Short mmCIF file of C-alpha atoms and ligand atoms in Angstrom, two decimals:
data_model
loop_
_atom_site.label_atom_id
_atom_site.label_comp_id
_atom_site.label_asym_id
_atom_site.label_seq_id
_atom_site.Cartn_x
_atom_site.Cartn_y
_atom_site.Cartn_z
CA MET D 77 2.87 -37.57 6.76
CA ILE D 78 1.19 -36.47 9.99
CA ARG D 79 0.14 -33.15 10.07
CA GLU D 80 -1.78 -30.68 11.93
CA GLU D 81 -3.93 -27.50 10.52
CA LEU D 82 -1.26 -23.56 11.65
CA VAL D 83 -2.47 -20.32 12.00
CA PHE D 84 -0.19 -17.09 11.25
CA VAL D 85 -1.01 -13.62 12.70
CA ALA D 86 0.37 -10.96 11.57
CA THR D 87 1.27 -7.16 11.35
CA CYS D 88 2.09 -5.32 8.04
CA ASP D 89 4.84 -3.45 9.46
CA VAL D 90 7.31 -0.37 9.29
CA SER D 91 9.32 -2.13 6.44
CA GLY D 92 5.69 -3.56 4.57
CA HIS D 93 6.76 -6.67 5.64
CA VAL D 94 4.19 -8.94 6.94
CA ARG D 95 5.13 -10.75 10.17
CA GLY D 96 3.70 -12.54 13.14
CA LYS D 97 3.12 -16.06 14.99
CA GLY D 98 1.54 -18.73 14.40
CA PHE D 99 0.03 -21.80 16.60
CA PRO D 100 -2.38 -24.70 16.05
CA ALA D 101 -5.30 -23.86 14.68
CA ARG D 102 -7.57 -25.80 17.40
CA GLU D 103 -5.94 -22.77 19.75
CA LEU D 104 -7.49 -20.11 17.70
CA PRO D 105 -11.08 -19.51 20.32
CA HIS D 106 -8.55 -18.15 23.19
CA ARG D 107 -6.24 -16.12 20.63
CA LEU D 108 -9.06 -14.43 18.99
CA ALA D 109 -8.91 -12.78 22.48
CA LYS D 110 -5.59 -12.75 23.46
CA GLY D 111 -3.47 -12.82 20.16
CA ILE D 112 0.15 -13.03 20.16
CA GLY D 113 2.84 -12.12 21.67
CA TRP D 114 5.07 -9.16 20.46
CA THR D 115 7.18 -6.18 21.75
CA GLY D 116 8.12 -2.82 21.07
CA SER D 117 11.24 -3.34 19.26
CA ASN D 118 9.80 -6.12 16.85
CA LEU D 119 8.36 -2.45 14.75
CA MET D 120 11.62 -1.81 14.32
CA MET D 121 12.53 -4.74 11.99
CA SER D 122 14.53 -3.73 8.76
CA PRO D 123 13.34 -4.93 5.90
CA ALA D 124 16.51 -6.70 5.49
CA GLY D 125 15.81 -8.45 8.74
CA PRO D 126 18.03 -7.42 11.67
CA ILE D 127 17.33 -4.77 14.42
CA TRP D 128 19.63 -1.83 13.62
CA ASP D 129 18.29 1.09 15.89
CA THR D 130 15.13 1.08 17.91
CA PRO D 131 14.00 3.62 20.62
CA PHE D 132 12.13 0.80 22.81
CA GLY D 133 15.26 -1.42 24.16
CA THR D 134 14.28 -4.59 24.88
CA ALA D 135 11.61 -4.16 27.60
CA GLY D 136 7.79 -4.05 26.82
CA ASP D 137 4.95 -6.73 26.03
CA PHE D 138 2.30 -5.59 23.31
CA MET D 139 0.25 -8.15 21.80
CA ILE D 140 -1.33 -8.64 17.46
CA VAL D 141 -4.55 -9.28 18.33
CA PRO D 142 -6.07 -11.61 14.95
CA ASP D 143 -8.75 -9.28 13.39
CA PRO D 144 -11.78 -12.03 12.65
CA GLY D 145 -12.93 -9.75 9.83
CA ALA D 146 -8.97 -10.22 8.30
CA GLU D 147 -8.86 -14.02 7.99
CA VAL D 148 -7.61 -15.81 5.15
CA ARG D 149 -7.54 -19.13 5.18
CA VAL D 150 -6.75 -20.28 1.02
CA ASP D 151 -6.26 -24.68 0.07
CA PHE D 152 -4.22 -24.37 -3.04
CA GLY D 153 -5.39 -27.82 -3.30
CA ASP D 154 -1.84 -29.20 -3.83
CA GLY D 155 -1.58 -30.68 -0.61
CA SER D 156 0.60 -27.86 0.43
CA ALA D 157 0.07 -26.11 3.98
CA VAL D 158 -3.30 -24.41 4.14
CA GLU D 159 -2.70 -20.39 3.86
CA HIS D 160 -4.41 -19.49 6.78
CA PHE D 161 -3.89 -16.19 8.69
CA PHE D 162 -5.35 -13.45 10.43
CA LEU D 163 -4.33 -9.17 9.70
CA GLY D 164 -4.28 -7.85 13.05
CA ASP D 165 -3.67 -4.81 15.47
CA MET D 166 -1.41 -4.11 17.50
CA CYS D 167 -2.36 -3.94 21.11
CA THR D 168 -1.17 -2.68 24.50
CA THR D 169 -1.91 -6.09 27.03
CA ASP D 170 -5.01 -4.04 28.21
CA GLY D 171 -5.92 -4.94 24.50
CA GLU D 172 -5.87 -1.42 23.96
CA PRO D 173 -4.62 -0.20 20.67
CA TRP D 174 -1.07 0.75 20.25
CA GLU D 175 -0.12 4.17 19.20
CA CYS D 176 2.32 2.28 16.56
CA CYS D 177 -0.58 0.52 15.25
CA PRO D 178 -1.25 0.84 11.78
CA ARG D 179 -4.60 0.01 11.11
CA ALA D 180 -5.62 1.90 14.49
CA PHE D 181 -3.63 4.94 12.36
CA LEU D 182 -5.72 3.87 9.43
CA ARG D 183 -8.96 3.83 11.38
CA ARG D 184 -7.90 7.46 13.12
CA ALA D 185 -8.01 9.13 9.73
CA VAL D 186 -11.19 7.72 8.49
CA ARG D 187 -13.13 9.48 11.84
CA GLU D 188 -10.81 12.36 11.12
CA LEU D 189 -12.59 12.76 7.62
CA GLU D 190 -16.08 11.63 9.06
CA ALA D 191 -15.44 14.79 11.29
CA VAL D 192 -14.37 17.62 9.17
CA ALA D 193 -16.73 16.34 6.15
CA GLY D 194 -19.15 13.76 6.66
CA LEU D 195 -17.50 11.75 3.68
CA HIS D 196 -15.84 8.48 3.73
CA LEU D 197 -13.29 7.07 1.21
CA ILE D 198 -13.82 4.00 -1.00
CA ALA D 199 -10.28 2.53 -2.66
CA ALA D 200 -9.18 0.22 -4.64
CA PHE D 201 -5.34 -0.75 -4.76
CA GLU D 202 -3.93 -1.45 -8.51
CA GLN D 203 -0.37 -3.14 -8.08
CA GLU D 204 2.80 -3.94 -10.24
CA PHE D 205 5.44 -6.85 -9.69
CA VAL D 206 7.93 -8.84 -10.82
CA TYR D 207 7.09 -12.92 -11.51
CA THR D 208 9.92 -14.83 -12.15
CA GLY D 209 8.53 -17.93 -13.05
CA THR D 210 8.38 -16.45 -16.80
CA ASP D 211 11.41 -15.33 -19.19
CA ASP D 212 11.69 -11.29 -20.70
CA ARG D 213 11.28 -11.62 -24.83
CA PRO D 214 11.48 -8.34 -27.02
CA GLY D 215 7.98 -7.25 -27.25
CA ASP D 216 6.25 -8.92 -24.04
CA ALA D 217 4.70 -5.46 -22.94
CA TYR D 218 0.74 -6.04 -22.58
CA ALA D 219 1.10 -8.76 -24.77
CA LEU D 220 -0.92 -12.42 -25.74
CA GLY D 221 2.21 -14.00 -25.36
CA ALA D 222 3.21 -12.83 -22.23
CA PHE D 223 0.05 -13.46 -20.48
CA ARG D 224 0.10 -16.70 -21.56
CA ARG D 225 3.84 -17.51 -20.57
CA GLN D 226 3.35 -17.04 -17.08
CA GLY D 227 1.56 -20.09 -17.61
CA ASN D 228 -1.03 -21.18 -14.13
CA PHE D 229 0.05 -18.88 -12.16
CA GLY D 230 -2.31 -16.37 -13.04
CA GLU D 231 -5.48 -18.52 -12.68
CA ALA D 232 -3.73 -19.84 -9.23
CA PHE D 233 -3.52 -15.88 -8.20
CA ILE D 234 -7.10 -15.04 -9.37
CA ALA D 235 -8.52 -18.06 -7.23
CA ALA D 236 -6.67 -18.01 -4.35
CA LEU D 237 -7.47 -13.97 -4.71
CA ARG D 238 -10.81 -15.28 -4.42
CA ALA D 239 -11.37 -17.45 -1.81
CA ALA D 240 -9.28 -14.97 0.71
CA GLY D 241 -12.20 -12.68 0.07
CA VAL D 242 -10.79 -10.61 -2.59
CA GLY D 243 -12.42 -9.62 -5.04
CA PRO D 244 -10.02 -9.55 -8.15
CA ASP D 245 -10.68 -6.90 -10.91
CA SER D 246 -8.02 -7.53 -13.31
CA PHE D 247 -4.72 -9.72 -14.28
CA LEU D 248 -2.30 -8.42 -17.10
CA ALA D 249 0.79 -8.69 -18.26
CA GLU D 250 1.97 -5.03 -18.03
CA TYR D 251 4.93 -2.96 -20.21
CA GLY D 252 7.83 -4.04 -18.02
CA ALA D 253 10.17 -6.58 -17.77
CA ARG D 254 8.08 -10.12 -16.83
CA GLN D 255 5.96 -7.65 -14.91
CA PHE D 256 2.33 -8.18 -13.98
CA GLU D 257 -0.14 -6.15 -12.80
CA VAL D 258 -3.41 -6.97 -10.58
CA THR D 259 -6.34 -4.27 -9.58
CA VAL D 260 -8.84 -5.79 -6.87
CA ALA D 261 -12.37 -4.32 -6.54
CA PRO D 262 -12.67 -0.45 -4.18
CA GLN D 263 -13.20 -1.83 -0.49
CA PRO D 264 -13.62 0.60 2.07
CA ALA D 265 -10.40 2.31 3.11
CA LEU D 266 -9.05 -0.37 6.37
CA THR D 267 -10.88 -3.32 4.13
CA ALA D 268 -9.07 -1.67 0.82
CA ALA D 269 -5.83 -1.80 3.20
CA ASP D 270 -5.99 -5.13 4.32
CA HIS D 271 -6.82 -6.34 0.58
CA ALA D 272 -3.82 -4.96 -0.57
CA VAL D 273 -1.81 -6.59 2.40
CA ILE D 274 -3.58 -9.95 1.16
CA THR D 275 -3.04 -9.20 -2.88
CA ARG D 276 0.52 -9.35 -2.41
CA GLU D 277 0.74 -11.78 -0.33
CA MET D 278 -1.44 -14.39 -2.28
CA ALA D 279 0.57 -13.41 -5.43
CA ARG D 280 3.78 -14.79 -3.85
CA ALA D 281 1.98 -17.67 -2.35
CA ALA D 282 0.74 -18.72 -5.40
CA ALA D 283 4.33 -18.38 -6.85
CA TRP D 284 6.13 -20.17 -4.16
CA ARG D 285 4.26 -23.14 -4.83
CA LEU D 286 5.17 -22.49 -8.45
CA GLY D 287 9.11 -22.62 -7.17
CA HIS D 288 9.26 -18.55 -8.17
CA ARG D 289 8.89 -15.79 -6.77
CA ALA D 290 6.91 -12.13 -6.87
CA VAL D 291 9.34 -9.59 -6.89
CA PHE D 292 6.77 -6.27 -5.42
CA SER D 293 10.56 -4.08 -5.35
CA PRO D 294 9.61 -0.52 -6.65
CA LYS D 295 12.45 -0.36 -8.91
CA PRO D 296 13.77 -3.81 -9.74
CA ASP D 297 16.05 -2.44 -12.30
CA PRO D 298 17.75 0.84 -13.28
CA ASP D 299 17.04 1.51 -16.38
CA GLY D 300 13.22 -0.39 -16.79
CA VAL D 301 9.38 0.80 -15.05
CA GLY D 302 9.16 0.50 -11.83
CA ASN D 303 6.63 -1.28 -9.78
CA GLY D 304 3.68 1.29 -8.74
CA VAL D 305 1.14 0.96 -6.34
CA HIS D 306 -1.89 3.32 -7.88
CA ILE D 307 -4.51 3.78 -5.06
CA HIS D 308 -7.77 4.45 -6.46
CA MET D 309 -10.15 6.65 -4.59
CA SER D 310 -13.38 8.18 -3.91
CA LEU D 311 -15.27 10.27 -1.83
CA TRP D 312 -19.17 8.75 -1.02
CA ARG D 313 -21.94 10.90 1.60
CA GLY D 314 -24.03 8.24 3.74
CA ALA D 315 -24.94 5.12 2.10
CA ASN D 316 -24.48 5.30 -0.82
CA GLU D 317 -24.18 9.12 -2.05
CA PRO D 318 -21.07 9.68 -4.72
CA ALA D 319 -19.43 12.87 -3.81
CA THR D 320 -16.38 13.01 -6.07
CA TYR D 321 -17.68 14.54 -9.26
CA GLU D 322 -19.45 17.63 -9.97
CA ALA D 323 -19.74 18.36 -13.51
CA GLY D 324 -17.94 21.53 -14.89
CA GLY D 325 -16.47 22.18 -11.50
CA PRO D 326 -13.08 22.85 -12.29
CA MET D 327 -11.80 19.35 -12.77
CA ASP D 328 -14.72 18.32 -12.27
CA LEU D 329 -14.17 17.55 -8.87
CA THR D 330 -16.84 18.36 -5.98
CA THR D 331 -16.29 21.10 -3.86
CA PRO D 332 -15.09 19.10 -1.00
CA ALA D 333 -13.05 16.94 -3.60
CA ARG D 334 -11.57 19.97 -4.64
CA HIS D 335 -9.66 20.44 -1.38
CA PHE D 336 -9.09 17.12 -0.50
CA CYS D 337 -6.78 16.54 -3.40
CA ALA D 338 -5.20 20.28 -2.51
CA GLY D 339 -4.91 18.76 0.85
CA ILE D 340 -2.73 15.43 -0.50
CA LEU D 341 -0.91 17.84 -2.71
CA HIS D 342 0.20 20.42 0.10
CA HIS D 343 1.38 17.81 2.52
CA MET D 344 3.11 16.30 -0.40
CA PRO D 345 6.40 16.30 0.23
CA ALA D 346 5.63 15.23 3.97
CA ILE D 347 3.37 12.11 2.79
CA CYS D 348 5.45 10.70 0.52
CA ALA D 349 8.10 9.74 3.12
CA LEU D 350 5.53 7.28 3.86
CA THR D 351 4.05 6.31 0.34
CA ALA D 352 6.85 5.82 -1.29
CA PRO D 353 9.13 5.49 2.24
CA SER D 354 12.69 3.24 1.09
CA PRO D 355 15.82 4.62 -0.50
CA VAL D 356 15.13 2.77 -4.30
CA SER D 357 11.48 3.88 -4.87
CA TYR D 358 12.83 7.38 -5.58
CA LEU D 359 14.91 5.58 -8.43
CA ARG D 360 10.77 5.24 -9.55
CA LEU D 361 9.78 8.86 -9.70
CA VAL D 362 12.14 9.58 -12.80
CA PRO D 363 10.85 11.20 -15.64
CA ASN D 364 9.20 9.06 -18.65
CA ARG D 365 8.72 6.15 -16.96
CA TRP D 366 4.59 6.29 -16.65
CA ALA D 367 5.64 7.69 -12.47
CA PRO D 368 5.07 11.06 -11.14
CA THR D 369 7.72 13.04 -10.42
CA LEU D 370 5.33 16.56 -10.09
CA ILE D 371 3.73 17.41 -7.47
CA ASP D 372 0.52 17.98 -9.58
CA LEU D 373 -2.88 17.29 -10.52
CA LEU D 374 -3.99 16.20 -13.88
CA ARG D 375 -6.64 15.04 -16.05
CA GLN D 376 -6.13 10.97 -17.62
CA ASP D 377 -2.53 11.53 -17.34
CA ARG D 378 -0.04 9.14 -16.25
CA GLY D 379 2.39 11.01 -15.13
CA ALA D 380 0.48 12.90 -12.90
CA CYS D 381 1.30 12.55 -9.08
CA LEU D 382 -2.96 12.28 -9.02
CA ARG D 383 -4.54 11.62 -12.01
CA ILE D 384 -8.42 11.76 -12.45
CA CYS D 385 -9.53 8.77 -14.32
CA PRO D 386 -12.03 8.35 -17.23
CA VAL D 387 -15.15 6.84 -16.54
CA PHE D 388 -16.24 4.06 -19.33
CA ALA D 389 -19.09 3.68 -20.97
CA ALA D 390 -21.24 5.84 -18.65
CA ALA D 391 -24.72 6.04 -19.95
CA THR D 392 -25.82 8.41 -17.32
CA PRO D 393 -24.41 11.57 -15.18
CA ASP D 394 -24.89 9.15 -12.08
CA GLU D 395 -23.40 6.25 -13.28
CA VAL D 396 -20.36 8.92 -13.83
CA ALA D 397 -20.39 10.17 -10.88
CA ARG D 398 -20.40 6.58 -9.46
CA GLN D 399 -17.70 5.87 -11.13
CA PHE D 400 -15.27 8.81 -11.19
CA ASN D 401 -11.97 8.23 -9.15
CA ILE D 402 -8.77 10.41 -8.28
CA GLU D 403 -5.51 7.84 -8.71
CA PHE D 404 -2.78 8.47 -6.25
CA ARG D 405 0.26 6.81 -8.19
CA ALA D 406 3.26 8.16 -5.52
CA ALA D 407 3.27 4.58 -3.49
CA ASP D 408 4.86 1.24 -4.19
CA ALA D 409 4.75 -1.66 -2.45
CA ALA D 410 7.72 -0.38 0.20
CA ALA D 411 4.58 1.12 2.17
CA ARG D 412 2.35 0.01 4.30
CA PRO D 413 -0.93 0.49 2.58
CA TYR D 414 -2.52 1.34 5.80
CA LEU D 415 0.10 4.08 6.46
CA ALA D 416 -0.25 5.24 2.50
CA LEU D 417 -3.70 5.32 2.97
CA GLY D 418 -3.98 6.97 6.25
CA ALA D 419 -1.28 9.47 4.92
CA ILE D 420 -3.66 10.34 2.08
CA ILE D 421 -6.79 10.89 4.31
CA PHE D 422 -5.35 12.97 7.59
CA ALA D 423 -4.13 14.60 4.34
CA GLY D 424 -7.45 15.10 2.47
CA ALA D 425 -9.02 16.03 5.23
CA ASP D 426 -6.66 18.62 6.30
CA GLY D 427 -7.60 20.22 3.03
CA ILE D 428 -10.91 20.60 3.62
CA ARG D 429 -11.20 21.18 7.51
CA ARG D 430 -8.54 24.56 6.20
CA GLY D 431 -10.19 24.62 2.64
CA LEU D 432 -7.33 24.71 0.50
CA PRO D 433 -7.74 25.34 -3.04
CA LEU D 434 -6.42 23.51 -6.10
CA PRO D 435 -2.58 25.10 -7.40
CA ASP D 436 -2.53 27.54 -10.20
CA PRO D 437 -2.93 25.29 -12.85
CA ILE D 438 -0.21 27.82 -15.06
CA ALA D 439 2.39 27.80 -12.61
CA PRO D 440 5.34 24.96 -12.74
CA ALA D 441 4.27 22.48 -10.58
CA PRO D 442 7.06 21.49 -6.97
CA SER D 443 8.97 18.20 -7.78
CA LEU D 444 8.50 15.69 -5.69
CA PRO D 445 11.38 14.68 -3.05
CA PRO D 446 14.48 13.20 -5.10
CA SER D 447 15.37 10.78 -2.33
CA LEU D 448 14.17 9.16 0.99
CA ASP D 449 16.29 11.47 2.67
CA ALA D 450 14.58 14.58 1.47
CA ALA D 451 11.23 13.49 1.68
CA LEU D 452 11.90 11.60 5.80
CA ASP D 453 13.33 15.75 5.98
CA HIS D 454 9.94 17.20 4.82
CA LEU D 455 8.27 14.69 7.22
CA ALA D 456 10.49 15.78 10.39
CA ALA D 457 9.87 19.16 9.67
CA SER D 458 5.48 18.25 9.06
CA GLU D 459 3.38 19.39 12.61
CA ALA D 460 0.75 18.03 10.82
CA ALA D 461 2.04 14.43 10.47
CA ARG D 462 3.39 14.32 14.17
CA GLY D 463 -0.23 15.01 15.35
CA TRP D 464 -1.53 12.33 12.79
CA LEU D 465 1.32 9.80 13.56
CA GLY D 466 1.38 10.78 17.00
CA PRO D 467 4.94 11.67 18.50
CA THR D 468 6.19 8.05 19.36
CA HIS D 469 5.31 6.28 15.91
CA LEU D 470 6.86 9.40 13.88
CA ASP D 471 10.57 9.41 15.71
CA ALA D 472 10.06 5.59 15.64
CA TYR D 473 9.64 5.75 12.04
CA LEU D 474 12.38 8.50 11.22
CA ARG D 475 15.03 6.76 13.29
CA PHE D 476 13.83 3.59 11.21
CA LYS D 477 14.13 4.72 7.77
CA ARG D 478 16.79 7.15 8.44
CA VAL D 479 19.11 4.11 9.13
CA GLU D 480 18.11 2.15 6.15
CA ALA D 481 18.75 5.34 4.21
CA GLU D 482 22.37 5.21 5.66
CA LYS D 483 22.92 1.37 5.40
CA VAL D 484 22.42 1.70 1.55
CA ALA D 485 23.78 5.07 0.79
CA GLY D 486 27.25 3.71 -1.10
CA LEU D 487 25.59 1.34 -3.17
CA ALA D 488 25.41 1.88 -6.93
CA PRO D 489 21.88 2.14 -8.34
CA ALA D 490 22.06 -1.35 -9.78
CA GLU D 491 23.37 -2.81 -6.60
CA LEU D 492 20.38 -1.20 -4.76
CA CYS D 493 17.75 -2.25 -6.88
CA ALA D 494 19.25 -6.19 -7.09
CA HIS D 495 19.15 -5.31 -2.59
CA TYR D 496 15.70 -4.91 -2.66
CA ALA D 497 14.57 -7.01 -4.99
CA GLU D 498 15.62 -9.35 -2.66
CA ILE D 499 13.73 -7.85 0.10
CA TYR D 500 10.39 -7.14 -1.95
N1 LIG E 695 4.70 1.34 -13.34
C1 LIG E 695 3.89 2.68 -13.26
C2 LIG E 695 4.53 2.82 -12.06
O1 LIG E 695 5.84 2.70 -11.67
C3 LIG E 695 2.90 2.63 -13.75
C4 LIG E 695 3.11 1.99 -15.29
C5 LIG E 695 0.86 2.37 -15.38
O2 LIG E 695 0.49 3.46 -15.63
O3 LIG E 695 0.08 0.88 -14.85
O4 LIG E 695 3.73 3.44 -11.23
MG1 LIG E 696 0.06 -0.85 -14.50
#
């Protein structure tokens, strides 16, 4: 059959889906400048597909401009079409960033942290998902047998990640039924978020070629564990100076790292609406599921919202400082990595700017919002978040998410999980 290579240019949209448009690869040189056409209401495509409500109507034009630094071209070598796509920026037709562009939001957060503290953040995403191409057997948690029975998926997935320029760190059979986890190498914030998106797409691309799915829904089954997205973060000064660890300080954190964490905890009720952004996210954030339920910072505790991670076989204090990282555990794959990480950085930078102290370790920690609606109430009331997102983006986001919550309000937990497992 005759074939001509196609390229896709995409944005990771409000629903967390990767959406955009394709064109012949030979048109790439002029598409790199002109992008592809997009419209305001494209932002309002629900996770289920239809635009339920939009402040933008049918008017207005934007473009998604491909970023040459976020190109993926992976040939799976099985005769299937090459996976060739770019992640891009949502711009006005003049080429200026649109205020609702998720990558522009994260860039602003990065600039804010630099301006407030002279620091930048390195992040690594650890993501869990269900692979449908294997069976569920008792005793499978972390088992070599479960690792083996996923067959060729793992190797195809890891090879695809490497070909896409993402550094695979680990791949394992997780605790849940047919659940797997992948962690990729740390990168500066924008690249880390791009890599989180690419990681999900490469899992889906490898699974699809094998006739199966990689399901990233935050909670595929109400009685099981959820699929978390854990974001490992460290602060750095200049090119190469670690700025998170200080031996003997509270929690072994440097002063700016302490304020950074305090800022995240302070803004957590609001930013939860961005990091755990779907109705089903709140079935994951329940007790005894290795997921957070409280707004807390704990050392080496997998139930924490912010977990101080261990360091391994570090022979020198310098190695400890380089490995030391904090894990944000209240995110999932319904979230755009750009919005989740951007909100965390903005919140942390605000903590540094205001010199916020860590909460009293003796006082009981407050609870995370119990539902998306409760989190959205906090987000709507947050003047800080309005400043970070800008009024157009925040209002569109609230409108989008309120309708999403309303659409599934009548579903029982099992129905809600089944619905979102189809979508993510
Ligand atoms: N599956 C758990 C979650 O929902 C995390 C398990 C782990 O600690 O890796 O976040
Ligand atoms: Mg895990």
